[in-house]
Each structure stands twice: as C-alpha cells, then as structure tokens.
C-alpha cells in the first residue's frame, strides 16, 4: 500500500532594528550616580520592555550607542557604527499555500487547511513526500527505558505521533516534559524522519479538533515540516 503525504509550510518573519534620538548622561569617572542613571533609564517605563524592533528597543539601542560614542569607545564596524544588524524572528503566521495530500491505493486525496490540518509554528518551511510510519506517542528516552522508535525504520519517512503521553493527566506521570510537540518533532528529526504529523488519539478527545496555532518565541525551527492533523483524517488513512 502506497501512502504518501506532502507538506508545505511558509513561515513569515518580521525583523526589527534601531534609530531615533534621546538625551544622554555621561561622566569621565565611573560613579554610582552615573551607573544609577543608566540603569534607571534603561529600565524605565518609557522603554516599555524593549522587545526586539519595538520603540523601547530602538530607544535603548540609541541611548547605548550614544554613550559609547561619548566615552570614545572604538568600533571595528563599518562607518564607525555601534550598530550590528542580526535577524530576530518576532512573529510567525501560517502561509497561504499550506497543502496536504495523500495517495492511497492509487487514489489522491487533498485535505483542507484549518479544517483537516494546521502547521506547527516551529515547522520548517519546505515540501516533503514519503511513506507514513506510526510511532505511538513519539517518545524515546534512555533514562525512562522507553522507546517507541525501537525496531521502527523512520529514515526518510514521515512519522505520525499521538499528542500528549500514555498517562496524560496524571500528576505523578513519569513522562512530564515528553508531551512537548517540539520535543516530539526534534526526536523524530534525530531518528531520521523527514516530517512529523501530530494527532490526538480517540482516548484523549471527545470531538476531533485541531489545537490553535501558537508562536513561542523561544522555540526555534525544528528542521523538518511539522503539523497537527485531525484524528478523523488519520483514521481514514489506516
């Protein structure tokens, strides 16, 4: 039986940098008063948290650059600048061309974005096609002596894993932390999979549904396409 799934993800990143003027305080000596002045300004309400690319971030960068200039600090950057640009993803939204198709016994099926499937925010932006392999909850742990990848060949394949853990909801669960979608996707990549599909098992849901698309700033791209698929779609494949 030939089972192939194609995933396409587009992740849009918005990057911010710095500019505008501000008043500065400096002294030829390092004094407690001067240090207090810097700390008070950089932690003030005016800077509003200094998230990358936002107004407070721009004001803070400008202030620090002006102080460096005032103190005569040398820079190796172009045009004696104190600004060094780098990319910071601050927002990810699902692209307009996310697709999922399967080929089953020679028949091709196309599924609906936001109804049948939804990408995960840490997914790589790419297209893959391959055989589908089921790996239970997608957990592999030497310390727990628990490995659902044991004797399963996932090299170059797309894995399907259940969300949550075998004993989900129990406070004394030995799988705490292993329910993380990112961790499951990272494990799949380490094992050689080219993509991962997460779905909710019948025991964990009354009505088949898709979790919300959420963006966690501290979670980098996992390196393979990753998405959630409704359990009814998975059942139809098997």
GROMACS .gro file of C-alpha atoms in nm:
model
  238
    1UNK     CA    1   0.000   0.000   0.000
    2UNK     CA    2   0.148   0.331  -0.105
    3UNK     CA    3   0.089   0.611   0.143
    4UNK     CA    4   0.247   0.949   0.067
    5UNK     CA    5   0.189   1.284   0.232
    6UNK     CA    6   0.306   1.620   0.106
    7UNK     CA    7   0.351   1.914   0.346
    8UNK     CA    8   0.418   2.275   0.254
    9UNK     CA    9   0.481   2.547   0.511
   10UNK     CA   10   0.552   2.917   0.476
   11UNK     CA   11   0.668   3.099   0.789
   12UNK     CA   12   0.683   3.477   0.773
   13UNK     CA   13   0.935   3.654   0.993
   14UNK     CA   14   0.935   4.023   1.082
   15UNK     CA   15   1.266   4.172   1.190
   16UNK     CA   16   1.325   4.499   1.378
   17UNK     CA   17   1.627   4.733   1.404
   18UNK     CA   18   1.711   5.066   1.578
   19UNK     CA   19   1.736   5.453   1.525
   20UNK     CA   20   1.579   5.791   1.683
   21UNK     CA   21   1.746   6.044   1.929
   22UNK     CA   22   1.748   6.069   2.306
   23UNK     CA   23   1.908   6.265   2.590
   24UNK     CA   24   2.219   6.113   2.749
   25UNK     CA   25   2.414   6.138   3.075
   26UNK     CA   26   2.792   6.076   3.093
   27UNK     CA   27   3.087   6.130   3.328
   28UNK     CA   28   3.466   6.095   3.288
   29UNK     CA   29   3.458   5.877   3.602
   30UNK     CA   30   3.261   5.560   3.673
   31UNK     CA   31   3.040   5.673   3.958
   32UNK     CA   32   2.745   5.524   4.141
   33UNK     CA   33   2.532   5.820   4.031
   34UNK     CA   34   2.615   5.763   3.666
   35UNK     CA   35   2.552   5.388   3.681
   36UNK     CA   36   2.222   5.451   3.858
   37UNK     CA   37   2.126   5.699   3.585
   38UNK     CA   38   2.190   5.442   3.310
   39UNK     CA   39   2.002   5.165   3.491
   40UNK     CA   40   1.706   5.391   3.571
   41UNK     CA   41   1.668   5.499   3.211
   42UNK     CA   42   1.716   5.153   3.054
   43UNK     CA   43   1.462   5.001   3.294
   44UNK     CA   44   1.216   5.290   3.279
   45UNK     CA   45   0.854   5.273   3.169
   46UNK     CA   46   0.944   5.486   2.866
   47UNK     CA   47   1.129   5.189   2.716
   48UNK     CA   48   0.827   4.960   2.769
   49UNK     CA   49   1.004   4.626   2.791
   50UNK     CA   50   1.242   4.667   2.494
   51UNK     CA   51   1.104   4.385   2.279
   52UNK     CA   52   1.306   4.343   1.953
   53UNK     CA   53   1.213   4.601   1.692
   54UNK     CA   54   0.968   4.792   1.911
   55UNK     CA   55   1.001   5.154   2.025
   56UNK     CA   56   1.165   5.081   2.358
   57UNK     CA   57   1.424   4.859   2.191
   58UNK     CA   58   1.508   5.139   1.945
   59UNK     CA   59   1.541   5.397   2.224
   60UNK     CA   60   1.764   5.167   2.433
   61UNK     CA   61   1.994   5.090   2.137
   62UNK     CA   62   2.021   5.460   2.052
   63UNK     CA   63   2.099   5.552   2.412
   64UNK     CA   64   2.374   5.289   2.446
   65UNK     CA   65   2.532   5.380   2.110
   66UNK     CA   66   2.541   5.749   2.205
   67UNK     CA   67   2.703   5.666   2.540
   68UNK     CA   68   2.968   5.453   2.366
   69UNK     CA   69   3.039   5.745   2.131
   70UNK     CA   70   3.058   5.987   2.426
   71UNK     CA   71   3.313   5.762   2.601
   72UNK     CA   72   3.523   5.732   2.284
   73UNK     CA   73   3.492   5.355   2.253
   74UNK     CA   74   3.642   5.221   1.930
   75UNK     CA   75   3.438   5.004   1.695
   76UNK     CA   76   3.550   4.771   1.415
   77UNK     CA   77   3.216   4.801   1.237
   78UNK     CA   78   3.163   4.990   0.911
   79UNK     CA   79   3.147   5.373   0.926
   80UNK     CA   80   3.246   5.360   1.296
   81UNK     CA   81   2.894   5.242   1.373
   82UNK     CA   82   2.799   5.081   1.704
   83UNK     CA   83   2.504   4.900   1.542
   84UNK     CA   84   2.542   4.542   1.425
   85UNK     CA   85   2.235   4.402   1.250
   86UNK     CA   86   2.107   4.050   1.305
   87UNK     CA   87   1.779   3.875   1.238
   88UNK     CA   88   1.530   3.809   1.517
   89UNK     CA   89   1.203   3.630   1.439
   90UNK     CA   90   0.931   3.811   1.632
   91UNK     CA   91   0.623   3.678   1.458
   92UNK     CA   92   0.519   3.373   1.259
   93UNK     CA   93   0.194   3.331   1.070
   94UNK     CA   94   0.076   3.037   0.857
   95UNK     CA   95   0.145   3.091   0.487
   96UNK     CA   96  -0.126   3.100   0.222
   97UNK     CA   97  -0.011   2.785   0.040
   98UNK     CA   98  -0.006   2.518   0.310
   99UNK     CA   99  -0.105   2.189   0.149
  100UNK     CA  100  -0.151   1.826   0.244
  101UNK     CA  101  -0.224   1.544   0.002
  102UNK     CA  102  -0.216   1.165   0.033
  103UNK     CA  103  -0.205   0.886  -0.219
  104UNK     CA  104  -0.383   0.571  -0.106
  105UNK     CA  105  -0.420   0.270  -0.338
  106UNK     CA  106  -0.363   0.495  -0.634
  107UNK     CA  107  -0.626   0.749  -0.527
  108UNK     CA  108  -0.514   1.101  -0.432
  109UNK     CA  109  -0.686   1.293  -0.152
  110UNK     CA  110  -0.645   1.664  -0.075
  111UNK     CA  111  -0.715   1.798   0.274
  112UNK     CA  112  -0.835   2.139   0.388
  113UNK     CA  113  -0.607   2.376   0.576
  114UNK     CA  114  -0.756   2.484   0.912
  115UNK     CA  115  -1.025   2.215   0.888
  116UNK     CA  116  -0.825   1.893   0.847
  117UNK     CA  117  -0.471   2.008   0.933
  118UNK     CA  118  -0.274   2.302   1.070
  119UNK     CA  119   0.106   2.365   1.074
  120UNK     CA  120   0.304   2.395   1.395
  121UNK     CA  121   0.480   2.728   1.446
  122UNK     CA  122   0.826   2.567   1.474
  123UNK     CA  123   0.787   2.380   1.143
  124UNK     CA  124   1.045   2.418   0.869
  125UNK     CA  125   0.925   2.587   0.552
  126UNK     CA  126   0.958   2.304   0.300
  127UNK     CA  127   0.786   2.035   0.096
  128UNK     CA  128   0.834   1.665   0.166
  129UNK     CA  129   0.684   1.346   0.031
  130UNK     CA  130   0.726   0.998   0.171
  131UNK     CA  131   0.591   0.686   0.334
  132UNK     CA  132   0.398   0.728   0.660
  133UNK     CA  133   0.502   0.541   0.977
  134UNK     CA  134   0.317   0.537   1.313
  135UNK     CA  135   0.537   0.581   1.625
  136UNK     CA  136   0.285   0.584   1.909
  137UNK     CA  137   0.342   0.889   2.130
  138UNK     CA  138   0.675   0.957   1.960
  139UNK     CA  139   0.873   0.924   2.286
  140UNK     CA  140   1.229   0.792   2.301
  141UNK     CA  141   1.410   0.805   2.636
  142UNK     CA  142   1.708   0.606   2.763
  143UNK     CA  143   1.655   0.728   3.120
  144UNK     CA  144   1.295   0.602   3.119
  145UNK     CA  145   1.389   0.286   2.930
  146UNK     CA  146   1.104   0.370   2.693
  147UNK     CA  147   1.146   0.388   2.317
  148UNK     CA  148   0.862   0.387   2.066
  149UNK     CA  149   1.112   0.414   1.780
  150UNK     CA  150   1.272   0.081   1.872
  151UNK     CA  151   1.271  -0.156   1.572
  152UNK     CA  152   1.083   0.106   1.363
  153UNK     CA  153   1.255   0.230   1.048
  154UNK     CA  154   1.171   0.600   1.010
  155UNK     CA  155   1.471   0.702   0.800
  156UNK     CA  156   1.349   0.925   0.515
  157UNK     CA  157   0.984   0.880   0.619
  158UNK     CA  158   0.706   1.094   0.768
  159UNK     CA  159   0.611   0.988   1.120
  160UNK     CA  160   0.268   1.010   1.280
  161UNK     CA  161   0.274   1.051   1.659
  162UNK     CA  162  -0.001   1.096   1.915
  163UNK     CA  163  -0.012   1.416   2.116
  164UNK     CA  164   0.023   1.404   2.497
  165UNK     CA  165   0.165   1.093   2.674
  166UNK     CA  166   0.049   0.738   2.760
  167UNK     CA  167  -0.054   0.851   3.109
  168UNK     CA  168  -0.165   1.207   3.027
  169UNK     CA  169  -0.334   1.395   3.310
  170UNK     CA  170  -0.173   1.203   3.598
  171UNK     CA  171   0.022   1.431   3.836
  172UNK     CA  172   0.273   1.152   3.907
  173UNK     CA  173   0.337   1.090   3.535
  174UNK     CA  174   0.690   0.977   3.452
  175UNK     CA  175   0.652   1.140   3.110
  176UNK     CA  176   0.641   1.503   3.228
  177UNK     CA  177   0.807   1.715   2.958
  178UNK     CA  178   0.775   1.444   2.694
  179UNK     CA  179   0.434   1.575   2.585
  180UNK     CA  180   0.601   1.879   2.423
  181UNK     CA  181   0.521   1.891   2.048
  182UNK     CA  182   0.863   2.045   1.983
  183UNK     CA  183   1.037   1.765   2.171
  184UNK     CA  184   0.846   1.502   1.970
  185UNK     CA  185   0.937   1.676   1.644
  186UNK     CA  186   1.302   1.711   1.748
  187UNK     CA  187   1.315   1.340   1.838
  188UNK     CA  188   1.161   1.248   1.501
  189UNK     CA  189   1.428   1.451   1.322
  190UNK     CA  190   1.706   1.290   1.527
  191UNK     CA  191   1.575   0.947   1.432
  192UNK     CA  192   1.594   1.036   1.063
  193UNK     CA  193   1.232   1.129   0.984
  194UNK     CA  194   1.174   1.397   0.717
  195UNK     CA  195   0.846   1.522   0.865
  196UNK     CA  196   0.609   1.473   1.157
  197UNK     CA  197   0.232   1.472   1.193
  198UNK     CA  198   0.082   1.503   1.541
  199UNK     CA  199  -0.272   1.389   1.608
  200UNK     CA  200  -0.494   1.340   1.911
  201UNK     CA  201  -0.588   0.984   1.999
  202UNK     CA  202  -0.953   0.882   2.048
  203UNK     CA  203  -0.896   0.835   2.422
  204UNK     CA  204  -0.793   1.199   2.462
  205UNK     CA  205  -1.072   1.383   2.281
  206UNK     CA  206  -1.449   1.386   2.269
  207UNK     CA  207  -1.470   1.575   1.940
  208UNK     CA  208  -1.188   1.560   1.680
  209UNK     CA  209  -1.025   1.904   1.674
  210UNK     CA  210  -0.705   2.093   1.590
  211UNK     CA  211  -0.504   2.283   1.854
  212UNK     CA  212  -0.462   2.658   1.799
  213UNK     CA  213  -0.164   2.787   1.600
  214UNK     CA  214   0.059   2.939   1.869
  215UNK     CA  215   0.402   3.102   1.845
  216UNK     CA  216   0.657   3.053   2.120
  217UNK     CA  217   0.946   3.297   2.076
  218UNK     CA  218   1.200   3.076   2.248
  219UNK     CA  219   1.126   2.777   2.022
  220UNK     CA  220   1.346   2.765   1.710
  221UNK     CA  221   1.261   2.594   1.382
  222UNK     CA  222   1.281   2.218   1.434
  223UNK     CA  223   1.441   2.137   1.098
  224UNK     CA  224   1.158   1.930   0.945
  225UNK     CA  225   0.798   2.009   0.843
  226UNK     CA  226   0.563   1.958   1.139
  227UNK     CA  227   0.185   1.982   1.165
  228UNK     CA  228  -0.127   1.880   1.351
  229UNK     CA  229  -0.383   1.666   1.169
  230UNK     CA  230  -0.735   1.586   1.284
  231UNK     CA  231  -0.771   1.230   1.417
  232UNK     CA  232  -1.054   1.151   1.176
  233UNK     CA  233  -0.816   1.213   0.884
  234UNK     CA  234  -0.556   0.980   1.034
  235UNK     CA  235  -0.818   0.711   1.094
  236UNK     CA  236  -0.920   0.731   0.728
  237UNK     CA  237  -0.557   0.666   0.623
  238UNK     CA  238  -0.530   0.349   0.828
   0.00000   0.00000   0.00000
